[in-house]
Amino acid sequence: FVSAPTPLVLDRVHKSLAGTPVLREVSFACPAGAVTALLGPNGAGKTTAVAIATGLRRADAGHVAVFDRPQPSRAALRRLSLVPQEIGLPAAVTVWHCLHFVAAQREDSPFAPSVDEICERLGVGPLLQRRAGGLSGGQQRKVAVALGLLRAPGLLIMDEATTNLDESSRATTWAMIREYVDRGGAALVTSHIL
């Protein structure tokens, strides 16, 4: 029996920004089939940890591995999906085009629901022909969650994923994350809301 690698490991990670320590000796793992949550107030370093985990920033010290590959590894990054805290959807492009562009970049996933199910459950269907720049903050967040879940590979990272969502959409998002990990995916979520 050979066990699969843990999708994400941060080990004794340090990071300073503008000379101020943000992360000190941070260690955690995100095993497959589980949700790992980073909870803390704004400014606690959650987004910095996510940026390091996804290769958007480098740690000053410590070790980061995605599926046993050190960061930044292109092969490892292809095995994760990120819903960032700040959404940057292309304003002139329709939601339909955003979804199909992301779907074309990823292989089918045994962990993720179908695009039709994602659109129906998150209420994205009525937005498909709208340009992303004309969406409200809550609608943009729904699209960002849909993009994160769309053909999500083995590791799903959601930074403040339910910000700007109404209560019903928030509950649906959490249910879909739970179903994703129940199928064997690993999820890292951050929140300042218990």
PDB file of C-alpha atoms in Angstrom:
ATOM      1  CA  PHE A   1       0.000   0.000   0.000  1.00  0.00           C
ATOM      2  CA  VAL A   2       1.378   3.395  -1.030  1.00  0.00           C
ATOM      3  CA  SER A   3      -0.393   6.429   0.361  1.00  0.00           C
ATOM      4  CA  ALA A   4      -1.079   9.425  -1.850  1.00  0.00           C
ATOM      5  CA  PRO A   5       0.802  12.617  -1.066  1.00  0.00           C
ATOM      6  CA  THR A   6      -0.852  15.213   1.127  1.00  0.00           C
ATOM      7  CA  PRO A   7      -2.114  17.869  -1.308  1.00  0.00           C
ATOM      8  CA  LEU A   8      -0.682  20.846   0.624  1.00  0.00           C
ATOM      9  CA  VAL A   9       1.931  21.167   3.361  1.00  0.00           C
ATOM     10  CA  LEU A  10       3.382  24.331   4.861  1.00  0.00           C
ATOM     11  CA  ASP A  11       6.197  23.631   7.324  1.00  0.00           C
ATOM     12  CA  ARG A  12       7.726  26.332   9.547  1.00  0.00           C
ATOM     13  CA  VAL A  13       6.980  29.073   7.017  1.00  0.00           C
ATOM     14  CA  HIS A  14       8.146  32.620   7.691  1.00  0.00           C
ATOM     15  CA  LYS A  15       7.197  35.717   5.709  1.00  0.00           C
ATOM     16  CA  SER A  16       7.761  39.420   6.264  1.00  0.00           C
ATOM     17  CA  LEU A  17       6.168  42.202   4.243  1.00  0.00           C
ATOM     18  CA  ALA A  18       7.755  45.662   4.244  1.00  0.00           C
ATOM     19  CA  GLY A  19       9.972  44.537   7.130  1.00  0.00           C
ATOM     20  CA  THR A  20       7.048  43.443   9.311  1.00  0.00           C
ATOM     21  CA  PRO A  21       6.744  39.741  10.172  1.00  0.00           C
ATOM     22  CA  VAL A  22       3.404  38.407   8.886  1.00  0.00           C
ATOM     23  CA  LEU A  23       3.920  34.659   9.291  1.00  0.00           C
ATOM     24  CA  ARG A  24       6.158  33.055  11.932  1.00  0.00           C
ATOM     25  CA  GLU A  25       6.738  29.304  12.090  1.00  0.00           C
ATOM     26  CA  VAL A  26       3.413  28.566  10.353  1.00  0.00           C
ATOM     27  CA  SER A  27       2.842  24.853   9.810  1.00  0.00           C
ATOM     28  CA  PHE A  28      -0.253  23.037   8.594  1.00  0.00           C
ATOM     29  CA  ALA A  29      -1.313  20.347   6.151  1.00  0.00           C
ATOM     30  CA  CYS A  30      -4.388  19.969   3.955  1.00  0.00           C
ATOM     31  CA  PRO A  31      -5.135  16.258   3.652  1.00  0.00           C
ATOM     32  CA  ALA A  32      -7.331  14.795   0.938  1.00  0.00           C
ATOM     33  CA  GLY A  33     -10.941  14.314   1.942  1.00  0.00           C
ATOM     34  CA  ALA A  34     -10.929  17.167   4.452  1.00  0.00           C
ATOM     35  CA  VAL A  35     -11.561  20.877   4.794  1.00  0.00           C
ATOM     36  CA  THR A  36      -8.712  22.781   6.433  1.00  0.00           C
ATOM     37  CA  ALA A  37      -9.748  26.197   7.724  1.00  0.00           C
ATOM     38  CA  LEU A  38      -7.560  29.171   8.526  1.00  0.00           C
ATOM     39  CA  LEU A  39      -9.602  31.371  10.853  1.00  0.00           C
ATOM     40  CA  GLY A  40      -8.510  34.730  12.153  1.00  0.00           C
ATOM     41  CA  PRO A  41      -9.110  38.451  12.101  1.00  0.00           C
ATOM     42  CA  ASN A  42      -8.238  40.673   9.160  1.00  0.00           C
ATOM     43  CA  GLY A  43      -4.472  41.120   9.008  1.00  0.00           C
ATOM     44  CA  ALA A  44      -3.691  37.756  10.629  1.00  0.00           C
ATOM     45  CA  GLY A  45      -1.771  36.517   7.550  1.00  0.00           C
ATOM     46  CA  LYS A  46      -4.368  34.175   6.036  1.00  0.00           C
ATOM     47  CA  THR A  47      -4.150  35.664   2.529  1.00  0.00           C
ATOM     48  CA  THR A  48      -0.353  35.728   2.743  1.00  0.00           C
ATOM     49  CA  ALA A  49      -0.374  32.001   3.593  1.00  0.00           C
ATOM     50  CA  VAL A  50      -2.653  31.385   0.585  1.00  0.00           C
ATOM     51  CA  ALA A  51      -0.378  33.448  -1.678  1.00  0.00           C
ATOM     52  CA  ILE A  52       2.604  31.358  -0.563  1.00  0.00           C
ATOM     53  CA  ALA A  53       0.690  28.079  -0.964  1.00  0.00           C
ATOM     54  CA  THR A  54      -0.260  29.004  -4.540  1.00  0.00           C
ATOM     55  CA  GLY A  55       3.172  30.284  -5.554  1.00  0.00           C
ATOM     56  CA  LEU A  56       2.077  33.929  -5.818  1.00  0.00           C
ATOM     57  CA  ARG A  57       4.589  34.831  -3.086  1.00  0.00           C
ATOM     58  CA  ARG A  58       7.716  33.126  -1.864  1.00  0.00           C
ATOM     59  CA  ALA A  59       8.273  32.253   1.756  1.00  0.00           C
ATOM     60  CA  ASP A  60      11.293  33.847   3.423  1.00  0.00           C
ATOM     61  CA  ALA A  61      11.984  30.537   5.162  1.00  0.00           C
ATOM     62  CA  GLY A  62      10.364  27.163   5.610  1.00  0.00           C
ATOM     63  CA  HIS A  63       9.055  24.547   3.221  1.00  0.00           C
ATOM     64  CA  VAL A  64       5.944  24.499   1.016  1.00  0.00           C
ATOM     65  CA  ALA A  65       4.842  21.474  -0.999  1.00  0.00           C
ATOM     66  CA  VAL A  66       1.850  20.887  -3.253  1.00  0.00           C
ATOM     67  CA  PHE A  67       1.382  17.172  -3.944  1.00  0.00           C
ATOM     68  CA  ASP A  68       4.953  16.557  -2.736  1.00  0.00           C
ATOM     69  CA  ARG A  69       6.413  19.089  -5.184  1.00  0.00           C
ATOM     70  CA  PRO A  70       8.162  22.178  -3.860  1.00  0.00           C
ATOM     71  CA  GLN A  71       6.714  25.554  -4.768  1.00  0.00           C
ATOM     72  CA  PRO A  72       6.713  27.040  -7.293  1.00  0.00           C
ATOM     73  CA  SER A  73       6.199  23.984  -9.483  1.00  0.00           C
ATOM     74  CA  ARG A  74       4.109  24.349 -12.624  1.00  0.00           C
ATOM     75  CA  ALA A  75       3.051  20.693 -12.411  1.00  0.00           C
ATOM     76  CA  ALA A  76       1.895  21.176  -8.809  1.00  0.00           C
ATOM     77  CA  LEU A  77       0.042  24.399  -9.582  1.00  0.00           C
ATOM     78  CA  ARG A  78      -1.983  22.640 -12.285  1.00  0.00           C
ATOM     79  CA  ARG A  79      -3.398  20.444  -9.531  1.00  0.00           C
ATOM     80  CA  LEU A  80      -4.955  23.305  -7.555  1.00  0.00           C
ATOM     81  CA  SER A  81      -7.814  25.742  -8.010  1.00  0.00           C
ATOM     82  CA  LEU A  82      -7.872  29.161  -6.329  1.00  0.00           C
ATOM     83  CA  VAL A  83     -10.745  31.478  -5.487  1.00  0.00           C
ATOM     84  CA  PRO A  84      -8.893  34.644  -4.457  1.00  0.00           C
ATOM     85  CA  GLN A  85     -10.136  37.186  -1.961  1.00  0.00           C
ATOM     86  CA  GLU A  86      -9.957  39.935  -4.584  1.00  0.00           C
ATOM     87  CA  ILE A  87     -11.867  39.047  -7.736  1.00  0.00           C
ATOM     88  CA  GLY A  88     -10.444  40.158 -11.083  1.00  0.00           C
ATOM     89  CA  LEU A  89     -12.935  39.018 -13.701  1.00  0.00           C
ATOM     90  CA  PRO A  90     -12.401  40.519 -17.182  1.00  0.00           C
ATOM     91  CA  ALA A  91     -15.025  43.276 -17.375  1.00  0.00           C
ATOM     92  CA  ALA A  92     -15.861  43.024 -21.096  1.00  0.00           C
ATOM     93  CA  VAL A  93     -16.199  39.227 -21.202  1.00  0.00           C
ATOM     94  CA  THR A  94     -19.439  37.341 -20.555  1.00  0.00           C
ATOM     95  CA  VAL A  95     -19.776  34.951 -17.657  1.00  0.00           C
ATOM     96  CA  TRP A  96     -20.324  32.145 -20.188  1.00  0.00           C
ATOM     97  CA  HIS A  97     -16.944  32.895 -21.785  1.00  0.00           C
ATOM     98  CA  CYS A  98     -15.229  33.033 -18.388  1.00  0.00           C
ATOM     99  CA  LEU A  99     -16.611  29.617 -17.448  1.00  0.00           C
ATOM    100  CA  HIS A 100     -15.731  28.016 -20.768  1.00  0.00           C
ATOM    101  CA  PHE A 101     -12.229  29.492 -20.786  1.00  0.00           C
ATOM    102  CA  VAL A 102     -11.477  28.015 -17.358  1.00  0.00           C
ATOM    103  CA  ALA A 103     -13.090  24.680 -18.272  1.00  0.00           C
ATOM    104  CA  ALA A 104     -10.838  24.447 -21.338  1.00  0.00           C
ATOM    105  CA  GLN A 105      -7.746  24.885 -19.145  1.00  0.00           C
ATOM    106  CA  ARG A 106      -8.558  21.980 -16.839  1.00  0.00           C
ATOM    107  CA  GLU A 107      -9.019  18.262 -17.256  1.00  0.00           C
ATOM    108  CA  ASP A 108     -12.158  16.524 -16.025  1.00  0.00           C
ATOM    109  CA  SER A 109     -12.133  16.050 -12.273  1.00  0.00           C
ATOM    110  CA  PRO A 110     -13.644  13.241 -10.211  1.00  0.00           C
ATOM    111  CA  PHE A 111     -14.046  15.688  -7.306  1.00  0.00           C
ATOM    112  CA  ALA A 112     -15.991  18.528  -8.921  1.00  0.00           C
ATOM    113  CA  PRO A 113     -19.661  18.829  -9.895  1.00  0.00           C
ATOM    114  CA  SER A 114     -20.632  19.430 -13.526  1.00  0.00           C
ATOM    115  CA  VAL A 115     -20.772  22.963 -14.940  1.00  0.00           C
ATOM    116  CA  ASP A 116     -24.571  22.677 -15.233  1.00  0.00           C
ATOM    117  CA  GLU A 117     -24.890  21.688 -11.578  1.00  0.00           C
ATOM    118  CA  ILE A 118     -22.562  24.492 -10.482  1.00  0.00           C
ATOM    119  CA  CYS A 119     -24.535  27.095 -12.465  1.00  0.00           C
ATOM    120  CA  GLU A 120     -27.890  25.843 -11.202  1.00  0.00           C
ATOM    121  CA  ARG A 121     -26.970  25.525  -7.539  1.00  0.00           C
ATOM    122  CA  LEU A 122     -25.059  28.811  -7.311  1.00  0.00           C
ATOM    123  CA  GLY A 123     -27.614  30.737  -9.360  1.00  0.00           C
ATOM    124  CA  VAL A 124     -25.108  31.586 -12.088  1.00  0.00           C
ATOM    125  CA  GLY A 125     -27.331  30.411 -14.978  1.00  0.00           C
ATOM    126  CA  PRO A 126     -29.201  33.742 -15.354  1.00  0.00           C
ATOM    127  CA  LEU A 127     -25.844  35.563 -15.461  1.00  0.00           C
ATOM    128  CA  LEU A 128     -24.265  33.590 -18.328  1.00  0.00           C
ATOM    129  CA  GLN A 129     -24.902  36.198 -21.047  1.00  0.00           C
ATOM    130  CA  ARG A 130     -23.988  39.171 -18.851  1.00  0.00           C
ATOM    131  CA  ARG A 131     -20.601  40.866 -18.986  1.00  0.00           C
ATOM    132  CA  ALA A 132     -18.579  40.303 -15.843  1.00  0.00           C
ATOM    133  CA  GLY A 133     -17.977  44.033 -15.394  1.00  0.00           C
ATOM    134  CA  GLY A 134     -21.706  44.662 -14.946  1.00  0.00           C
ATOM    135  CA  LEU A 135     -22.196  42.212 -12.084  1.00  0.00           C
ATOM    136  CA  SER A 136     -22.777  43.174  -8.462  1.00  0.00           C
ATOM    137  CA  GLY A 137     -20.226  42.186  -5.827  1.00  0.00           C
ATOM    138  CA  GLY A 138     -22.311  39.185  -4.763  1.00  0.00           C
ATOM    139  CA  GLN A 139     -22.795  38.069  -8.367  1.00  0.00           C
ATOM    140  CA  GLN A 140     -19.064  38.356  -9.034  1.00  0.00           C
ATOM    141  CA  ARG A 141     -18.367  36.248  -5.942  1.00  0.00           C
ATOM    142  CA  LYS A 142     -20.829  33.561  -7.156  1.00  0.00           C
ATOM    143  CA  VAL A 143     -19.014  33.471 -10.504  1.00  0.00           C
ATOM    144  CA  ALA A 144     -15.628  33.278  -8.733  1.00  0.00           C
ATOM    145  CA  VAL A 145     -16.844  30.330  -6.624  1.00  0.00           C
ATOM    146  CA  ALA A 146     -18.218  28.680  -9.775  1.00  0.00           C
ATOM    147  CA  LEU A 147     -14.851  29.141 -11.513  1.00  0.00           C
ATOM    148  CA  GLY A 148     -13.039  27.663  -8.511  1.00  0.00           C
ATOM    149  CA  LEU A 149     -15.268  24.596  -8.401  1.00  0.00           C
ATOM    150  CA  LEU A 150     -15.352  24.124 -12.172  1.00  0.00           C
ATOM    151  CA  ARG A 151     -13.354  20.968 -12.892  1.00  0.00           C
ATOM    152  CA  ALA A 152     -11.512  21.620  -9.633  1.00  0.00           C
ATOM    153  CA  PRO A 153      -8.520  19.300  -9.385  1.00  0.00           C
ATOM    154  CA  GLY A 154      -7.297  17.720  -6.149  1.00  0.00           C
ATOM    155  CA  LEU A 155      -6.784  20.922  -4.125  1.00  0.00           C
ATOM    156  CA  LEU A 156      -9.319  23.762  -3.835  1.00  0.00           C
ATOM    157  CA  ILE A 157      -8.183  26.960  -2.098  1.00  0.00           C
ATOM    158  CA  MET A 158     -10.814  29.571  -1.242  1.00  0.00           C
ATOM    159  CA  ASP A 159      -9.713  32.835   0.364  1.00  0.00           C
ATOM    160  CA  GLU A 160     -12.722  34.439   2.100  1.00  0.00           C
ATOM    161  CA  ALA A 161     -14.903  32.496  -0.355  1.00  0.00           C
ATOM    162  CA  THR A 162     -18.282  33.521   1.025  1.00  0.00           C
ATOM    163  CA  THR A 163     -17.660  37.272   1.347  1.00  0.00           C
ATOM    164  CA  ASN A 164     -20.493  39.267  -0.319  1.00  0.00           C
ATOM    165  CA  LEU A 165     -22.713  36.186  -0.631  1.00  0.00           C
ATOM    166  CA  ASP A 166     -26.263  36.137   0.719  1.00  0.00           C
ATOM    167  CA  GLU A 167     -27.101  33.513   3.326  1.00  0.00           C
ATOM    168  CA  SER A 168     -28.576  31.028   0.831  1.00  0.00           C
ATOM    169  CA  SER A 169     -25.576  31.258  -1.535  1.00  0.00           C
ATOM    170  CA  ARG A 170     -23.200  30.981   1.423  1.00  0.00           C
ATOM    171  CA  ALA A 171     -24.920  27.764   2.586  1.00  0.00           C
ATOM    172  CA  THR A 172     -24.835  26.360  -0.967  1.00  0.00           C
ATOM    173  CA  THR A 173     -21.124  27.172  -1.295  1.00  0.00           C
ATOM    174  CA  TRP A 174     -20.285  25.398   1.967  1.00  0.00           C
ATOM    175  CA  ALA A 175     -22.399  22.384   0.948  1.00  0.00           C
ATOM    176  CA  MET A 176     -20.555  22.178  -2.386  1.00  0.00           C
ATOM    177  CA  ILE A 177     -17.167  22.402  -0.644  1.00  0.00           C
ATOM    178  CA  ARG A 178     -18.226  19.562   1.683  1.00  0.00           C
ATOM    179  CA  GLU A 179     -19.329  17.436  -1.300  1.00  0.00           C
ATOM    180  CA  TYR A 180     -16.009  18.167  -3.049  1.00  0.00           C
ATOM    181  CA  VAL A 181     -14.001  16.861  -0.088  1.00  0.00           C
ATOM    182  CA  ASP A 182     -16.391  13.930   0.400  1.00  0.00           C
ATOM    183  CA  ARG A 183     -15.392  12.874  -3.147  1.00  0.00           C
ATOM    184  CA  GLY A 184     -11.715  12.948  -2.100  1.00  0.00           C
ATOM    185  CA  GLY A 185     -10.608  16.517  -2.823  1.00  0.00           C
ATOM    186  CA  ALA A 186      -8.724  18.669  -0.324  1.00  0.00           C
ATOM    187  CA  ALA A 187      -9.969  22.156   0.523  1.00  0.00           C
ATOM    188  CA  LEU A 188      -8.225  25.059   2.233  1.00  0.00           C
ATOM    189  CA  VAL A 189     -10.586  27.863   3.197  1.00  0.00           C
ATOM    190  CA  THR A 190      -9.891  31.116   4.995  1.00  0.00           C
ATOM    191  CA  SER A 191     -12.367  33.224   6.893  1.00  0.00           C
ATOM    192  CA  HIS A 192     -12.579  35.875   9.554  1.00  0.00           C
ATOM    193  CA  ILE A 193     -16.159  34.746  10.280  1.00  0.00           C
ATOM    194  CA  LEU A 194     -16.731  31.752  12.567  1.00  0.00           C
TER     195      LEU A 194
END
